[in-house]
Amino acid sequence: MSTNYWLFKSEPGAYSYDNLVNDGVAEWDGVRNFQARNFLRDEVKIGDKILFYHSNASPPAAIGTAVVVRSGYPDHTAWDPVSDHLDPKSTPKNPIWYMVDIEPEGQFARFVTLREIRDDDRLGAMMLLRKGSRLSIQPVTREQFEIICKMGDSC
DNA sequence: GCCAACGTTGGC
DNA sequence: GCCAACGTTGGC
């Protein structure tokens, strides 16, 4: 199976790329959107490459890359009573939500801002640029991944 | 099944 | 802080 490419959003105030570097590996928990869940459960595979994007940041930007080290498995925070992501409808026997594990690959030498992505004609098809697109796990093409990586002086 | 109300996301 | 767009909830 070939490598797929993704964009993962995170608010740096909640979990930044620095947090990921410090942790070494992260359980990508707390995704509570069905479309994103389906990607995590069914399509995000070990070895897939991730553009790590800071949303709700100033400026919003792609910060670096990461790699998937464990494919979809049930998000146990859904039945953790002290978790912010508790969802009583999800149980160990019938999990609703899924997560993957990721590791950082490298921060970009320079961040690639949303503005720069929007201004590049080659990236016009990205889901990120669609009006009202709030999906936190988005597929990107290999070409889009590599263009942004180059814009970040890191490929 | 419809749809209004509500909560969240996320750029600006 | 504002607010548009979206997803979810719940009454009917």
Short mmCIF file of C-alpha atoms (C1' of nucleotides) in Angstrom, two decimals:
data_model
loop_
_atom_site.label_atom_id
_atom_site.label_comp_id
_atom_site.label_asym_id
_atom_site.label_seq_id
_atom_site.Cartn_x
_atom_site.Cartn_y
_atom_site.Cartn_z
CA MET A 1 0.00 0.00 0.00
CA SER A 2 1.31 3.43 -0.92
CA THR A 3 1.93 6.29 1.41
CA ASN A 4 -0.88 8.72 1.95
CA TYR A 5 -0.53 12.35 2.91
CA TRP A 6 -2.54 14.32 5.45
CA LEU A 7 -2.89 17.66 7.10
CA PHE A 8 -3.52 17.58 10.85
CA LYS A 9 -4.73 20.75 12.52
CA SER A 10 -3.93 21.64 16.07
CA GLU A 11 -4.37 24.78 18.06
CA PRO A 12 -0.91 25.57 19.44
CA GLY A 13 -2.47 26.66 22.71
CA ALA A 14 -3.86 23.15 23.09
CA TYR A 15 -1.09 21.07 21.50
CA SER A 16 1.73 22.62 19.51
CA TYR A 17 4.44 21.14 17.34
CA ASP A 18 6.86 21.84 20.20
CA ASN A 19 4.69 19.68 22.44
CA LEU A 20 4.94 16.90 19.87
CA VAL A 21 8.73 17.24 19.69
CA ASN A 22 8.97 17.14 23.48
CA ASP A 23 6.68 14.14 23.73
CA GLY A 24 8.39 12.23 20.92
CA VAL A 25 5.17 10.44 20.13
CA ALA A 26 1.57 11.58 20.49
CA GLU A 27 -1.72 9.80 20.70
CA TRP A 28 -3.86 11.94 18.40
CA ASP A 29 -6.89 11.77 20.62
CA GLY A 30 -9.96 13.92 21.02
CA VAL A 31 -11.14 13.98 17.40
CA ARG A 32 -14.93 14.18 17.70
CA ASN A 33 -16.04 14.65 14.12
CA PHE A 34 -17.33 11.72 12.11
CA GLN A 35 -15.64 12.57 8.84
CA ALA A 36 -12.27 12.98 10.56
CA ARG A 37 -12.95 9.83 12.59
CA ASN A 38 -13.49 7.85 9.41
CA PHE A 39 -10.10 8.94 8.10
CA LEU A 40 -8.42 7.99 11.37
CA ARG A 41 -10.17 4.65 11.59
CA ASP A 42 -9.95 3.56 7.96
CA GLU A 43 -7.33 5.41 6.00
CA VAL A 44 -4.50 6.86 8.07
CA LYS A 45 -1.79 4.18 8.00
CA ILE A 46 1.67 3.62 9.43
CA GLY A 47 4.23 5.54 7.40
CA ASP A 48 1.75 8.12 6.14
CA LYS A 49 3.10 11.67 6.14
CA ILE A 50 1.50 14.58 7.93
CA LEU A 51 1.65 18.33 7.51
CA PHE A 52 1.32 19.69 11.04
CA TYR A 53 -0.78 22.85 10.91
CA HIS A 54 -1.35 25.40 13.64
CA SER A 55 -4.93 26.68 13.51
CA ASN A 56 -6.26 29.59 15.54
CA ALA A 57 -2.69 30.89 15.60
CA SER A 58 -1.14 34.15 14.48
CA PRO A 59 -0.45 33.53 11.81
CA PRO A 60 -2.10 30.21 11.05
CA ALA A 61 0.62 28.12 9.36
CA ALA A 62 2.08 24.74 8.50
CA ILE A 63 4.85 24.24 11.03
CA GLY A 64 6.49 20.94 10.21
CA THR A 65 5.93 17.33 9.33
CA ALA A 66 5.13 14.17 11.23
CA VAL A 67 4.72 10.50 10.48
CA VAL A 68 2.10 7.97 11.51
CA VAL A 69 3.54 5.24 13.75
CA ARG A 70 0.31 3.48 14.73
CA SER A 71 -2.83 3.24 12.64
CA GLY A 72 -6.38 3.69 13.87
CA TYR A 73 -7.43 2.27 17.23
CA PRO A 74 -10.17 3.22 19.70
CA ASP A 75 -9.79 6.57 21.45
CA HIS A 76 -9.85 5.59 25.11
CA THR A 77 -10.24 9.19 26.26
CA ALA A 78 -13.89 8.87 25.20
CA TRP A 79 -14.59 6.75 28.29
CA ASP A 80 -12.16 8.46 30.62
CA PRO A 81 -14.34 10.37 33.12
CA VAL A 82 -11.66 12.99 33.72
CA SER A 83 -11.00 13.62 30.03
CA ASP A 84 -12.18 16.77 28.30
CA HIS A 85 -13.15 14.50 25.43
CA LEU A 86 -15.48 12.22 27.38
CA ASP A 87 -18.31 10.80 25.31
CA PRO A 88 -20.57 8.46 27.30
CA LYS A 89 -21.95 6.97 24.08
CA SER A 90 -18.55 5.45 23.28
CA THR A 91 -17.50 2.34 25.22
CA PRO A 92 -14.57 -0.11 25.06
CA LYS A 93 -16.98 -2.67 23.62
CA ASN A 94 -18.49 -0.29 21.07
CA PRO A 95 -15.99 2.49 20.46
CA ILE A 96 -17.19 5.43 18.41
CA TRP A 97 -14.00 7.46 18.24
CA TYR A 98 -10.56 6.51 16.95
CA MET A 99 -7.05 7.88 17.10
CA VAL A 100 -3.62 7.25 15.63
CA ASP A 101 -0.12 7.77 17.02
CA ILE A 102 2.27 10.17 15.34
CA GLU A 103 5.91 11.20 15.70
CA PRO A 104 7.53 14.47 14.63
CA GLU A 105 9.82 14.37 11.60
CA GLY A 106 11.06 17.93 11.58
CA GLN A 107 10.04 21.49 12.04
CA PHE A 108 10.14 23.64 8.90
CA ALA A 109 13.12 26.00 8.59
CA ARG A 110 10.46 28.62 7.90
CA PHE A 111 6.76 28.33 8.62
CA VAL A 112 4.38 28.31 5.67
CA THR A 113 1.49 30.59 6.46
CA LEU A 114 -2.08 30.10 5.39
CA ARG A 115 -1.70 33.31 3.41
CA GLU A 116 1.22 31.87 1.42
CA ILE A 117 -0.66 28.65 0.81
CA ARG A 118 -3.66 30.62 -0.40
CA ASP A 119 -1.51 32.78 -2.66
CA ASP A 120 0.13 29.81 -4.41
CA ASP A 121 -1.75 28.85 -7.56
CA ARG A 122 -0.56 25.25 -7.32
CA LEU A 123 -2.34 24.75 -3.99
CA GLY A 124 -5.76 26.07 -4.91
CA ALA A 125 -7.40 22.65 -4.63
CA MET A 126 -6.47 22.13 -0.99
CA MET A 127 -9.36 21.41 1.33
CA LEU A 128 -7.79 23.81 3.82
CA LEU A 129 -8.64 26.70 1.51
CA ARG A 130 -12.28 25.84 1.05
CA LYS A 131 -14.56 28.35 2.66
CA GLY A 132 -15.84 27.09 5.97
CA SER A 133 -13.65 24.00 5.91
CA ARG A 134 -13.19 23.00 9.54
CA LEU A 135 -12.12 19.41 9.15
CA SER A 136 -9.16 18.74 11.46
CA ILE A 137 -7.88 15.70 9.53
CA GLN A 138 -7.63 16.38 5.82
CA PRO A 139 -6.16 14.41 2.94
CA VAL A 140 -3.58 16.23 0.85
CA THR A 141 -1.85 15.05 -2.30
CA ARG A 142 1.80 14.11 -2.44
CA GLU A 143 2.35 17.11 -4.68
CA GLN A 144 0.71 19.48 -2.20
CA PHE A 145 2.75 17.98 0.62
CA GLU A 146 6.01 18.40 -1.27
CA ILE A 147 5.27 21.94 -2.44
CA ILE A 148 4.58 23.07 1.12
CA CYS A 149 7.61 21.22 2.42
CA LYS A 150 9.76 23.05 -0.14
CA MET A 151 8.14 26.37 0.76
CA GLY A 152 9.25 25.58 4.30
CA ASP A 153 12.85 25.09 3.08
CA SER A 154 12.76 21.60 4.51
CA CYS A 155 12.74 19.11 1.63
"C1'" DG B 1 -37.55 13.63 8.66
"C1'" DC B 2 -37.56 18.64 9.25
"C1'" DC B 3 -35.46 22.52 11.01
"C1'" DA B 4 -34.52 26.02 14.66
"C1'" DA B 5 -31.43 26.61 18.32
"C1'" DC B 6 -27.16 26.03 20.02
"C1'" DG B 7 -22.14 25.18 20.41
"C1'" DT B 8 -17.73 25.06 18.03
"C1'" DT B 9 -14.20 26.25 14.70
"C1'" DG B 10 -11.05 29.28 13.08
"C1'" DG B 11 -9.78 33.31 10.12
"C1'" DC B 12 -9.50 38.00 10.62
"C1'" DG C 1 -13.60 40.13 20.06
"C1'" DC C 2 -16.40 39.38 15.97
"C1'" DC C 3 -18.84 36.54 13.19
"C1'" DA C 4 -19.64 33.26 9.25
"C1'" DA C 5 -19.87 28.51 8.40
"C1'" DC C 6 -20.58 24.19 9.98
"C1'" DG C 7 -22.08 20.05 12.90
"C1'" DT C 8 -25.10 18.38 16.43
"C1'" DT C 9 -29.17 18.20 19.20
"C1'" DG C 10 -33.82 17.77 20.17
"C1'" DG C 11 -38.75 19.14 19.74
"C1'" DC C 12 -42.30 18.24 16.79
#
